[in-house]
Each structure stands twice: as structure tokens, then as C-alpha cells.
Coordinates of C-alpha atoms and ligand atoms in Angstrom, one line a residue:
M502 CA -0.2 29.7 28.2
S503 CA -1.1 28.3 25.7
Q504 CA 1.2 25.7 23.4
K505 CA 1.7 25.0 20.2
L506 CA 1.9 22.8 17.9
E507 CA 3.6 22.1 14.6
F508 CA 2.7 19.9 12.3
I509 CA 5.0 19.2 9.8
P510 CA 3.5 18.1 7.0
Q511 CA 4.9 14.1 5.8
H512 CA 3.4 14.0 2.2
E513 CA 1.5 16.4 -0.2
T514 CA -1.6 15.6 0.7
F515 CA -1.6 13.8 4.4
V516 CA 0.4 11.8 7.5
A517 CA 2.7 15.8 9.6
E518 CA 4.4 14.8 11.8
C519 CA 3.5 17.2 15.3
R520 CA 6.2 18.5 17.5
G521 CA 5.5 20.4 21.0
I522 CA 3.5 18.7 23.7
D523 CA 5.4 17.6 26.1
W524 CA 4.2 14.0 27.4
S525 CA 6.4 14.3 31.1
K526 CA 2.6 16.8 31.6
P527 CA -0.8 15.8 30.8
I528 CA -2.8 16.9 28.0
T529 CA -4.7 20.2 28.4
K530 CA -8.1 20.5 26.5
E531 CA -6.1 23.0 24.7
I532 CA -3.7 20.1 23.1
K533 CA -6.1 17.7 22.5
D534 CA -8.4 20.0 20.6
E535 CA -4.9 21.5 18.3
V536 CA -4.1 17.4 17.9
Q537 CA -7.7 16.7 17.6
K538 CA -7.6 19.9 14.2
G539 CA -4.1 17.7 13.0
I540 CA -6.0 14.1 12.8
D541 CA -8.7 16.2 10.8
K542 CA -6.7 17.3 8.4
Y543 CA -3.7 14.6 8.1
G544 CA -5.5 11.5 9.3
V545 CA -2.0 10.4 10.5
L546 CA 0.1 11.5 13.0
I547 CA 3.4 11.3 13.8
F548 CA 4.6 11.9 17.3
R549 CA 8.7 11.3 18.3
D550 CA 9.7 9.8 21.6
T551 CA 7.2 10.4 23.0
G552 CA 7.9 8.2 26.7
L553 CA 4.8 6.9 27.5
D554 CA 3.8 4.0 29.0
D555 CA 1.1 1.6 28.2
K556 CA -0.9 3.0 30.4
R557 CA -0.3 7.0 29.4
H558 CA -0.5 5.9 26.3
I559 CA -4.4 4.5 26.2
A560 CA -4.9 8.0 28.6
F561 CA -4.1 10.5 25.9
A562 CA -6.0 7.3 23.4
A563 CA -9.4 7.3 25.6
L564 CA -9.2 11.3 24.8
F565 CA -10.0 11.0 21.3
G566 CA -12.9 8.5 21.4
E567 CA -14.8 5.2 23.3
L568 CA -12.1 2.6 23.3
D569 CA -13.2 -0.6 21.9
D570 CA -10.6 -3.2 23.2
M571 CA -9.7 -7.4 24.2
S572 CA -12.0 -7.9 27.6
P573 CA -14.5 -10.7 25.1
H574 CA -11.0 -13.0 24.5
V575 CA -9.9 -12.2 27.9
K576 CA -13.3 -13.8 28.9
V577 CA -13.6 -17.2 26.4
G578 CA -9.7 -17.6 28.6
R579 CA -7.4 -16.1 25.8
K580 CA -3.7 -15.7 27.1
L581 CA -2.7 -11.9 26.9
R582 CA 0.9 -10.8 26.8
L583 CA 0.0 -7.5 27.6
P584 CA -1.7 -7.0 30.6
D585 CA -3.9 -3.9 30.2
V586 CA -7.3 -5.0 28.2
E587 CA -7.8 -1.6 26.0
M588 CA -4.0 -2.6 24.5
F589 CA -4.1 -4.4 21.2
D590 CA -0.7 -6.7 20.8
V591 CA 0.8 -6.1 17.0
S592 CA 4.6 -7.4 18.5
N593 CA 5.9 -10.4 16.3
I594 CA 5.6 -11.5 20.7
D595 CA 3.5 -14.6 21.6
P596 CA 1.7 -14.3 24.8
D597 CA 5.2 -17.0 26.6
D598 CA 7.6 -14.4 25.1
N599 CA 9.2 -16.1 22.2
L600 CA 9.8 -14.5 19.2
I601 CA 7.4 -15.4 16.7
T602 CA 9.1 -17.2 14.0
T603 CA 7.9 -19.5 10.5
S604 CA 6.8 -22.6 12.4
D605 CA 3.5 -21.0 13.3
P606 CA 1.3 -20.5 9.7
A607 CA -1.6 -19.1 12.0
R608 CA 0.0 -16.0 12.9
I609 CA 2.5 -15.8 10.3
A610 CA -1.0 -15.9 8.3
M611 CA -2.6 -13.0 10.2
M612 CA 1.1 -11.1 10.0
K613 CA 0.6 -11.4 5.9
G614 CA -2.5 -9.9 5.9
N615 CA -1.5 -6.3 7.9
A616 CA 0.6 -6.5 5.6
L617 CA -2.4 -6.1 3.0
W618 CA -4.1 -3.2 3.2
H619 CA -6.5 -1.9 5.8
S620 CA -8.8 0.1 8.2
D621 CA -8.1 -1.3 11.5
L622 CA -11.0 -3.9 12.7
A623 CA -13.6 -3.0 10.6
F624 CA -15.5 -6.9 9.7
N625 CA -16.4 -6.1 13.3
S626 CA -19.9 -4.1 13.2
R627 CA -18.9 -1.0 14.9
R628 CA -15.7 0.2 12.5
S629 CA -13.0 1.7 14.4
G630 CA -11.6 5.1 14.6
Y631 CA -8.1 6.3 15.0
S632 CA -6.1 3.2 15.8
I633 CA -3.0 4.3 18.4
L634 CA 0.3 2.6 17.4
R635 CA 2.8 2.9 19.8
G636 CA 7.1 1.5 19.2
H637 CA 7.3 0.4 23.2
Q638 CA 10.7 -2.2 21.8
L639 CA 11.6 -1.2 17.9
P640 CA 14.2 -3.9 15.7
P641 CA 17.7 -3.1 15.0
K642 CA 18.1 0.1 12.5
G643 CA 18.4 -1.3 9.3
T644 CA 15.6 -4.6 9.4
G645 CA 12.8 -2.9 8.2
G646 CA 9.5 -2.8 9.8
E647 CA 8.0 0.2 9.1
T648 CA 5.0 1.5 8.4
E649 CA 2.3 2.6 5.1
F650 CA -0.2 5.2 5.0
L651 CA -2.1 5.0 1.7
D652 CA -5.3 9.7 1.1
A653 CA -8.0 7.5 0.6
R654 CA -10.1 10.3 0.2
Q655 CA -7.2 12.0 -2.2
A656 CA -7.5 8.2 -4.2
Y657 CA -11.8 8.7 -3.9
D658 CA -11.2 12.2 -5.4
D659 CA -9.5 10.9 -7.7
L660 CA -11.8 8.7 -9.4
S661 CA -13.4 8.7 -12.3
D662 CA -17.1 11.0 -12.3
E663 CA -17.8 7.2 -13.6
M664 CA -17.0 5.4 -11.3
K665 CA -17.5 7.8 -8.3
K666 CA -21.0 6.5 -9.4
R667 CA -20.3 3.1 -9.8
L668 CA -19.7 2.8 -6.4
D669 CA -22.5 4.9 -5.2
G670 CA -24.8 3.4 -2.4
L671 CA -22.5 0.1 -2.9
V672 CA -22.0 -2.6 0.6
G673 CA -18.8 -4.4 0.7
N674 CA -19.3 -7.3 3.3
N675 CA -16.1 -7.6 5.4
S676 CA -14.1 -11.0 6.7
M677 CA -10.9 -10.9 8.4
W678 CA -10.8 -14.6 7.0
H679 CA -10.9 -13.5 3.5
N680 CA -7.8 -10.5 4.7
R681 CA -6.0 -14.2 5.6
K682 CA -6.7 -16.6 3.3
L683 CA -5.8 -14.4 1.2
A684 CA -2.7 -13.7 2.4
A685 CA -2.2 -17.2 2.9
P686 CA -4.4 -19.3 0.0
D687 CA -2.7 -22.0 0.9
Y688 CA -2.5 -23.0 4.4
Y689 CA -6.4 -21.1 4.2
K690 CA -6.7 -23.5 1.0
E691 CA -10.3 -25.1 2.8
L692 CA -11.4 -22.3 4.2
E693 CA -14.7 -20.8 3.0
P694 CA -15.3 -17.1 4.5
L695 CA -18.5 -17.5 3.3
D696 CA -19.3 -19.9 6.5
Y697 CA -18.3 -17.3 9.6
P698 CA -19.8 -13.6 10.0
M699 CA -19.3 -10.6 7.7
S700 CA -19.9 -7.1 8.8
K701 CA -21.4 -4.5 5.6
H702 CA -20.0 -0.7 5.8
K703 CA -20.1 0.5 2.2
L704 CA -17.7 1.0 0.2
V705 CA -17.5 4.9 0.2
T706 CA -18.1 6.1 3.3
N707 CA -17.8 10.0 4.2
H708 CA -15.9 11.9 7.1
P709 CA -17.6 13.9 9.5
A710 CA -15.9 16.6 10.3
T711 CA -13.9 17.1 6.5
G712 CA -17.1 15.9 4.5
R713 CA -14.7 14.1 2.7
K714 CA -15.1 11.0 1.0
M715 CA -13.1 8.3 1.5
L716 CA -12.6 5.0 -1.0
F717 CA -13.5 2.1 2.3
T718 CA -12.2 -0.5 -0.2
T719 CA -10.2 -2.8 2.4
S720 CA -8.7 -5.9 1.6
Y721 CA -11.9 -7.9 4.2
V722 CA -13.8 -6.9 1.1
H723 CA -15.6 -10.2 0.2
H724 CA -18.0 -9.4 -1.7
I725 CA -21.0 -6.9 -2.9
D726 CA -24.3 -6.7 -1.4
G727 CA -26.4 -7.7 -4.9
M728 CA -23.0 -9.0 -7.3
S729 CA -21.1 -12.5 -6.7
F730 CA -17.6 -13.0 -5.6
E731 CA -15.5 -12.5 -8.5
E732 CA -17.3 -9.2 -9.7
S733 CA -16.7 -8.0 -6.5
Q734 CA -13.2 -8.9 -7.0
A735 CA -12.6 -7.0 -10.3
L736 CA -14.3 -4.1 -9.1
V737 CA -12.4 -4.1 -5.4
Q738 CA -8.7 -5.2 -6.5
P739 CA -8.2 -2.4 -9.6
L740 CA -9.5 0.7 -7.4
L741 CA -6.9 -0.7 -4.2
E742 CA -4.5 -0.9 -7.4
H743 CA -5.4 2.3 -7.6
A744 CA -5.0 3.8 -3.9
G745 CA -2.2 2.2 -3.6
Q746 CA 0.0 3.9 -6.4
P747 CA 2.5 5.2 -4.6
K748 CA 1.4 9.3 -5.1
Y749 CA -1.1 8.5 -2.3
V750 CA 1.6 7.1 0.0
C751 CA 3.5 7.8 2.8
R752 CA 5.6 5.1 3.9
V753 CA 6.9 6.2 8.1
E754 CA 9.8 5.0 10.2
W755 CA 10.2 3.5 13.3
L756 CA 12.4 6.1 14.4
N757 CA 12.7 5.5 18.1
D758 CA 11.1 3.1 21.1
G759 CA 8.7 5.5 21.8
D760 CA 7.2 6.6 18.5
M761 CA 3.8 7.0 18.5
I762 CA 1.5 7.4 15.4
M763 CA -2.3 7.9 15.2
W764 CA -4.2 7.5 12.9
D765 CA -7.9 7.8 11.5
N766 CA -9.3 4.2 9.7
T767 CA -12.3 6.9 8.2
A768 CA -10.0 8.3 6.3
V769 CA -6.5 6.5 5.2
M770 CA -6.3 3.0 4.9
H771 CA -2.5 1.7 6.4
R772 CA -1.1 -1.7 5.9
A773 CA 2.6 -3.4 7.9
I774 CA 6.3 -4.2 5.9
Y775 CA 6.3 -7.4 5.9
E776 CA 9.4 -8.2 4.4
G777 CA 11.8 -7.4 7.8
S778 CA 15.1 -8.8 8.0
Y779 CA 13.8 -8.9 11.7
F780 CA 11.6 -10.9 12.0
G781 CA 12.1 -14.1 13.5
K782 CA 15.1 -12.8 14.8
Y783 CA 14.3 -9.3 17.2
R784 CA 11.4 -8.0 18.7
R785 CA 9.4 -5.5 17.1
D786 CA 7.4 -4.5 20.3
M787 CA 4.4 -2.5 18.7
R788 CA 1.3 -1.7 20.8
R789 CA -1.7 -0.3 19.8
T790 CA -5.2 1.4 21.2
T791 CA -8.4 1.6 18.9
S792 CA -10.6 3.9 19.4
F793 CA -14.6 3.1 17.7
D794 CA -16.3 5.3 15.1
M795 CA -17.8 7.8 16.8
G796 CA -19.7 8.7 13.8
P797 CA -23.0 7.9 12.1
E798 CA -21.2 5.8 10.1
A799 CA -20.2 3.5 12.7
Y800 CA -22.1 0.7 12.3
G801 CA -22.2 1.6 8.8
L802 CA -25.3 -0.8 7.5
N803 CA -24.9 -3.5 10.7
D804 CA -27.2 -4.2 13.6
P805 CA -26.5 -2.3 16.4
N806 CA -28.0 -4.4 18.8
K807 CA -25.9 -7.4 17.1
I808 CA -22.8 -6.6 17.9
V809 CA -20.6 -9.5 15.3
R810 CA -17.0 -9.3 16.6
Q811 CA -13.9 -11.4 14.6
G812 CA -10.5 -12.5 16.3
L813 CA -8.1 -10.4 17.2
N814 CA -4.5 -11.4 18.2
P815 CA -3.0 -12.8 19.1
V816 CA -4.2 -15.3 16.2
Q817 CA -5.9 -18.8 17.6
T818 CA -2.7 -21.7 16.2
D819 CA -5.0 -23.9 16.0
K820 CA -5.4 -25.2 12.2
I821 CA -8.2 -23.6 10.9
A822 CA -9.1 -20.5 14.4
E823 CA -12.7 -20.3 15.0
P824 CA -13.4 -16.7 15.0
D825 CA -15.2 -14.7 17.8
T826 CA -18.5 -14.1 17.1
R827 CA -20.7 -13.4 19.8
A828 CA -23.1 -10.7 21.2
P829 CA -20.5 -8.8 24.3
D830 CA -22.0 -10.0 27.0
T831 CA -23.0 -13.8 26.0
Q832 CA -20.4 -16.2 26.6
A833 CA -18.9 -17.9 24.1
P834 CA -17.9 -21.1 23.5
A835 CA -14.3 -21.9 24.3
I836 CA -11.5 -21.1 21.8
K837 CA -8.7 -23.6 20.7
V838 CA -5.2 -21.1 21.7
Ligands
OGA1490 C1 -2.0 -1.9 13.6 C2 -0.9 -2.1 12.2 C3 1.1 -2.3 11.4 C4 2.5 -2.7 11.7 O1 -1.2 -1.5 14.0 O2 -3.3 -2.1 12.6 O3 -1.3 -2.3 11.4 O4 3.0 -1.9 11.1 N1 0.4 -2.5 12.5 O5 2.5 -2.6 13.0
MN1491 MN1 -3.5 -2.3 11.4

């Protein structure tokens, strides 16, 4: 029996709420295919009140591509709050279950960095495809914690022909530390992002399912091949301002525990809203699965045989943290947490 899903657009060009999935039943191939069509078209799908737990959230995510996970961090002794390595912890809670406060500047820098436009894990050599974020426990209504998305395909389409030509073939060097330094310049004054590995992805990438191009100029882009840092930022920052105009942006509110949002990191950018009054007071327990980009540009211009991964949540709390950079199977030096 066919179960037709309903997609209710939330913006003129992207983002839809998807209704009609019975989350208490297994996800059939038919439903999966419809969700796939929906995410290809809208770039962001909102599922309300899923009632999913971590295991079923992970099982749903695994239908849409190979999952990235936190196992490299566990291997080097990182303590995780959540038992499943496929779950990325995007909460304001530390591994000992305490609320994060402003007394932890490295974590604050990480959270502020998350409030800059980005595409998940673009600083790794294999970039992300779909992120699926579930509000396991939301802060009280009216205390903030919304998430914003921007339509990076539409933002690209609307560029002048001259700018499109200028961007053609340009390669960005993506750095997690650059993003954090932008977010917390005083705290990371001494940190030089160039001392750490970066990953190379083109500034304009193709979306395989639709053939549309995307502006991949996230806040991780430190510099562009062949250009100085200053020249690169003078190109990238105005592009981010262009893409961040209200007409390309959709702010999504989290309404109830169990709400879940799926987005395509190869079509949209997103950011957390940092200013929420919940911060330091209420738990915002957000849990995310992240699949790899399964398309031909997943590795950008990086060597697929030389995997580069940079540190993920939970952020290290030592003053200037070591990035997590190694081939998956080699023993990495212990990192202080
Ligand atoms: C993420 C993210 C934003 C938020 O999970 O990748 O950027 O609002 N989250 O928590
Ligand atoms: Mn993110």
C-alpha cells in the first residue's frame, strides 16, 4: 500500500515540513524514496514529533548513505556523553552531564563557531552529505535555540555571470580552527590556522541529484589556492553576506522534543542561533547523525588515501587544542580533554 508523504514548503525556494511518516513502523523503501526526492528538492526537511530514540534515528540516517562517526575520538580516549559513536553530540551538556557555561572558553568558541554559516565537517577531507539533527530535549519555549538555513543553490544562481566566471575552478582551504578563530578572536589570538591541516574543496560544487550548483563558501574557508589570506577573505566574506541575505534564509523553530531536521550539506548552509537565553540555564540536548557525501565531489581535491579529520564535539578544553588528524587506523597521540 502506498503511503503518500506530504511536503509543506516553509520558504519560497527550499525547506519543507514532511508529514505522513508513521515513525512507530519500519521505514519502507517507498517512504525512503519519497524522503530522498523531498530532500533533493527542498534541501531541508522538518519532521515533527518523531518520538525516535538514538538507535532508530541512526537506523533511519543509515538509509541515506554511509555514516560518519566518533570512533576515532574514542580510540584516542575521548569520553563521549552518548553511547552510540554514530551520534554527534551537539548539546550544551558536557560528558559528565553538566551544563556548559561561559567558564569554558574553548567550548564557547566552538558554540560561537557553530553560529557562523557552515556546512558540516567541510574541514575534513571527505565532506558530509546529510545531517539529521534531533531535539532530544529542548529548552523551554521562548528561550531560543532555533536553527537557520540558507539556500546556497539559489544564492549561487543569483550571482552575476562575471562572479560565476571568477569563482569557476577556485579551490578553498577549509579549516575548523579558522572558523573558531573568527568566532573567538581574542581567545585564539595565538593560534595560526596554517599550522594545522586544511581540506581542499571547490568554492562551487555540483549537486548530483539536481545538477544545480552550490556556493560552498562556508566560514571554514581560510584561503583560496593561489591567493593570500586577505585576498581570499575579501572574496569569501562578501559572498557569505550575499548568501546570508534574508531572502535566502529560513529560520526553523524547534517545537517539541523529538522534532528532527534533515539537511543536505551539499545544497544548503546552516548555523545555530547563539543568543538564546536558555544558554547556561537549560539543557538543549541535540543529537546528530552525519552521513558522508556519496557523490563524486565528496573528497574535493583531497587525497582519498590520506584521510584528514579535524576535532569534533565535544571540543577539547585545553587552551589550544590539538586537532584530530590521522589516518583512521594509525595510533594518534593522546589528546588532553
Ligand atoms: C549541527 C548544527 C545547529 C543547532 O548540528 O550541525 O550546526 O542549532 N546545529 O544546534
Ligand atoms: Mn552544523
